[in-house]
Amino acid sequence: ANKCADYYDHKQSSQERIQRSLETGEPMSTINLIQRTINGALGQEAKTRLSWKAEPDAAVFDDIAAVLNERLHETSRESNADMAISEAYKSMLTTGIGWVEVKRATNPLAYPISATAVHRNMVWHDWRARNSDKSDANWVIVQKWVDLEEAMVLLPKYRELLEIGCHSGPITDSMANTILTSRGQFED
């Protein structure tokens, strides 16, 4: 995937070729056909993007559908969902997979829902999932680095584990089991 992203970013020459070119004075001539093709697909996606719409099954639900459509438009606009989907689509075209994280906003003054594109190296998922959208996966993990103090506020129950892990290296399962069992937070 990284090589595919490099090709899109016009980094198509190997280090050996670049070194040889510098030594011999041979001009570096590469034509990036990948970037043009992907940019064309991205432009087509942006041009044909449609608003989200809820359609009623029967005419008696027209009022409910109108309210839901209004709410959908507001949410997609305020959460920047279209931009997140476009970024994930670009990642999907260049590297084969793209992710969007939709979550509740942590800032109480912001819109309650936020949508952001997530880099492919930050997501770990169940490899046994068969569906292309991973809807049948047993688990999906988004890896995110946070400050120690922020982690302690979010996970006060594991404060001691976090301090030990940050100051003395990785915590093994047996260490975590010993610490949590001694504090009565984990039972075998």
Tab-separated table of C-alpha atoms in Angstrom:
chain	number	residue	atom	x	y	z
A	1	ALA	CA	0.000	0.000	0.000
A	2	ASN	CA	2.861	2.372	0.769
A	3	LYS	CA	4.367	1.719	-2.662
A	4	CYS	CA	1.014	2.486	-4.293
A	5	ALA	CA	0.789	5.751	-2.341
A	6	ASP	CA	4.347	6.598	-3.421
A	7	TYR	CA	3.411	6.064	-7.066
A	8	TYR	CA	0.503	8.487	-6.670
A	9	ASP	CA	2.819	11.028	-4.963
A	10	HIS	CA	5.230	10.883	-7.933
A	11	LYS	CA	7.856	8.863	-6.069
A	12	GLN	CA	8.136	6.149	-8.704
A	13	SER	CA	11.903	5.813	-8.956
A	14	SER	CA	13.891	3.507	-6.706
A	15	GLN	CA	16.837	4.783	-4.690
A	16	GLU	CA	19.196	2.816	-6.947
A	17	ARG	CA	17.857	4.537	-10.055
A	18	ILE	CA	18.066	7.968	-8.448
A	19	GLN	CA	21.661	7.302	-7.355
A	20	ARG	CA	22.610	6.020	-10.817
A	21	SER	CA	21.010	9.072	-12.391
A	22	LEU	CA	22.982	11.409	-10.153
A	23	GLU	CA	26.250	9.589	-10.870
A	24	THR	CA	25.838	9.319	-14.661
A	25	GLY	CA	23.971	12.556	-15.288
A	26	GLU	CA	21.103	10.609	-16.859
A	27	PRO	CA	17.909	12.681	-16.751
A	28	MET	CA	15.080	11.375	-14.592
A	29	SER	CA	12.082	11.136	-16.854
A	30	THR	CA	8.978	9.545	-15.413
A	31	ILE	CA	5.433	10.294	-16.414
A	32	ASN	CA	2.942	9.842	-13.619
A	33	LEU	CA	-0.047	8.164	-15.263
A	34	ILE	CA	-1.388	6.881	-11.947
A	35	GLN	CA	-1.964	10.339	-10.447
A	36	ARG	CA	-3.858	11.592	-13.496
A	37	THR	CA	-6.152	8.578	-13.494
A	38	ILE	CA	-6.895	8.779	-9.779
A	39	ASN	CA	-7.420	12.558	-9.917
A	40	GLY	CA	-9.906	11.995	-12.733
A	41	ALA	CA	-11.837	9.496	-10.606
A	42	LEU	CA	-11.752	11.889	-7.623
A	43	GLY	CA	-13.096	14.705	-9.763
A	44	GLN	CA	-15.879	12.461	-11.023
A	45	GLU	CA	-16.751	11.498	-7.434
A	46	ALA	CA	-16.909	15.153	-6.360
A	47	LYS	CA	-18.978	16.104	-9.392
A	48	THR	CA	-21.532	13.321	-8.975
A	49	ARG	CA	-21.817	13.471	-5.175
A	50	LEU	CA	-25.426	13.485	-4.036
A	51	SER	CA	-27.050	14.586	-0.814
A	52	TRP	CA	-28.209	11.896	1.556
A	53	LYS	CA	-31.932	11.227	1.402
A	54	ALA	CA	-34.457	9.254	3.424
A	55	GLU	CA	-37.412	8.027	1.370
A	56	PRO	CA	-40.668	6.893	2.979
A	57	ASP	CA	-42.170	3.486	2.254
A	58	ALA	CA	-45.679	4.939	2.158
A	59	ALA	CA	-47.205	8.386	1.702
A	60	VAL	CA	-48.282	8.525	5.355
A	61	PHE	CA	-44.605	8.785	6.348
A	62	ASP	CA	-43.826	11.820	4.165
A	63	ASP	CA	-43.693	14.184	7.154
A	64	ILE	CA	-41.308	11.919	9.037
A	65	ALA	CA	-39.086	11.577	5.946
A	66	ALA	CA	-38.990	15.367	5.565
A	67	VAL	CA	-37.822	15.786	9.163
A	68	LEU	CA	-35.243	13.007	8.773
A	69	ASN	CA	-33.947	14.555	5.538
A	70	GLU	CA	-33.528	17.910	7.236
A	71	ARG	CA	-31.626	16.243	10.080
A	72	LEU	CA	-29.477	14.230	7.622
A	73	HIS	CA	-28.509	17.360	5.663
A	74	GLU	CA	-27.605	19.213	8.853
A	75	THR	CA	-25.530	16.302	10.175
A	76	SER	CA	-23.652	15.744	6.916
A	77	ARG	CA	-22.916	19.468	6.632
A	78	GLU	CA	-21.855	20.063	10.235
A	79	SER	CA	-19.832	16.866	10.643
A	80	ASN	CA	-17.936	17.317	7.338
A	81	ALA	CA	-18.999	13.814	6.344
A	82	ASP	CA	-18.654	14.517	2.601
A	83	MET	CA	-15.012	15.569	2.993
A	84	ALA	CA	-14.223	12.554	5.179
A	85	ILE	CA	-15.805	10.221	2.629
A	86	SER	CA	-13.872	11.886	-0.202
A	87	GLU	CA	-10.578	11.506	1.673
A	88	ALA	CA	-11.321	7.852	2.402
A	89	TYR	CA	-12.260	7.328	-1.256
A	90	LYS	CA	-8.913	8.805	-2.316
A	91	SER	CA	-7.145	6.456	0.083
A	92	MET	CA	-9.175	3.570	-1.296
A	93	LEU	CA	-8.219	4.423	-4.868
A	94	THR	CA	-4.514	4.870	-4.120
A	95	THR	CA	-3.887	2.106	-1.578
A	96	GLY	CA	-6.867	-0.221	-1.732
A	97	ILE	CA	-8.592	0.657	1.544
A	98	GLY	CA	-10.032	3.790	3.136
A	99	TRP	CA	-11.629	4.348	6.534
A	100	VAL	CA	-14.008	6.943	7.984
A	101	GLU	CA	-14.540	7.235	11.722
A	102	VAL	CA	-17.911	8.579	12.830
A	103	LYS	CA	-18.066	9.338	16.523
A	104	ARG	CA	-19.508	11.626	19.116
A	105	ALA	CA	-17.521	14.840	19.419
A	106	THR	CA	-15.484	15.220	22.594
A	107	ASN	CA	-15.783	19.014	22.512
A	108	PRO	CA	-19.094	19.967	24.163
A	109	LEU	CA	-19.247	23.206	22.133
A	110	ALA	CA	-18.869	21.445	18.764
A	111	TYR	CA	-21.522	19.642	16.757
A	112	PRO	CA	-22.343	16.363	18.570
A	113	ILE	CA	-21.210	14.086	15.697
A	114	SER	CA	-17.912	14.245	13.825
A	115	ALA	CA	-16.721	12.315	10.780
A	116	THR	CA	-13.032	12.093	9.947
A	117	ALA	CA	-10.939	10.060	7.550
A	118	VAL	CA	-8.549	7.695	9.319
A	119	HIS	CA	-5.169	6.675	7.890
A	120	ARG	CA	-4.996	3.017	6.923
A	121	ASN	CA	-2.072	2.316	9.271
A	122	MET	CA	-4.126	3.391	12.297
A	123	VAL	CA	-6.857	0.770	11.800
A	124	TRP	CA	-6.613	-2.882	12.811
A	125	HIS	CA	-9.486	-5.164	11.877
A	126	ASP	CA	-10.600	-8.768	12.004
A	127	TRP	CA	-8.956	-10.518	9.038
A	128	ARG	CA	-11.643	-13.190	9.080
A	129	ALA	CA	-14.289	-10.674	7.972
A	130	ARG	CA	-15.623	-11.639	4.553
A	131	ASN	CA	-17.656	-8.580	3.576
A	132	SER	CA	-15.761	-5.850	1.758
A	133	ASP	CA	-17.169	-3.196	4.117
A	134	LYS	CA	-16.052	-5.264	7.163
A	135	SER	CA	-19.582	-5.185	8.601
A	136	ASP	CA	-19.203	-8.821	9.700
A	137	ALA	CA	-15.924	-8.184	11.549
A	138	ASN	CA	-15.861	-9.189	15.188
A	139	TRP	CA	-13.665	-6.223	16.050
A	140	VAL	CA	-12.179	-3.059	14.577
A	141	ILE	CA	-9.562	-1.048	16.475
A	142	VAL	CA	-8.471	2.512	15.732
A	143	GLN	CA	-5.019	3.105	17.172
A	144	LYS	CA	-4.556	6.618	18.487
A	145	TRP	CA	-1.783	8.196	20.528
A	146	VAL	CA	-2.905	10.350	23.448
A	147	ASP	CA	-1.095	12.090	26.293
A	148	LEU	CA	-0.704	10.090	29.487
A	149	GLU	CA	-2.774	12.584	31.486
A	150	GLU	CA	-5.628	12.385	28.978
A	151	ALA	CA	-5.578	8.572	29.090
A	152	MET	CA	-5.672	8.659	32.895
A	153	VAL	CA	-8.725	10.921	32.846
A	154	LEU	CA	-10.487	8.675	30.326
A	155	LEU	CA	-9.486	5.430	32.103
A	156	PRO	CA	-9.119	6.214	35.816
A	157	LYS	CA	-9.517	2.535	36.695
A	158	TYR	CA	-6.244	1.713	34.883
A	159	ARG	CA	-4.187	4.653	36.124
A	160	GLU	CA	-1.511	2.464	37.731
A	161	LEU	CA	-1.149	0.319	34.605
A	162	LEU	CA	-0.788	3.398	32.426
A	163	GLU	CA	1.887	4.888	34.657
A	164	ILE	CA	3.863	1.635	34.750
A	165	GLY	CA	3.545	1.131	31.001
A	166	CYS	CA	4.681	4.650	30.169
A	167	HIS	CA	7.630	4.751	32.526
A	168	SER	CA	8.986	1.201	32.471
A	169	GLY	CA	8.227	-0.188	29.026
A	170	PRO	CA	5.514	-2.457	27.661
A	171	ILE	CA	3.196	-4.279	30.039
A	172	THR	CA	2.917	-8.035	29.606
A	173	ASP	CA	-0.335	-9.893	30.176
A	174	SER	CA	0.999	-11.428	33.401
A	175	MET	CA	1.994	-7.984	34.749
A	176	ALA	CA	-1.457	-6.568	33.978
A	177	ASN	CA	-3.131	-9.628	35.519
A	178	THR	CA	-1.029	-9.291	38.700
A	179	ILE	CA	-1.699	-5.563	39.100
A	180	LEU	CA	-5.418	-5.761	38.390
A	181	THR	CA	-5.917	-8.879	40.546
A	182	SER	CA	-4.108	-7.256	43.479
A	183	ARG	CA	-6.434	-4.260	43.210
A	184	GLY	CA	-9.537	-6.468	42.893
A	185	GLN	CA	-10.329	-5.234	39.377
A	186	PHE	CA	-9.725	-8.502	37.549
A	187	GLU	CA	-10.754	-12.007	38.431
A	188	ASP	CA	-9.291	-15.192	36.916
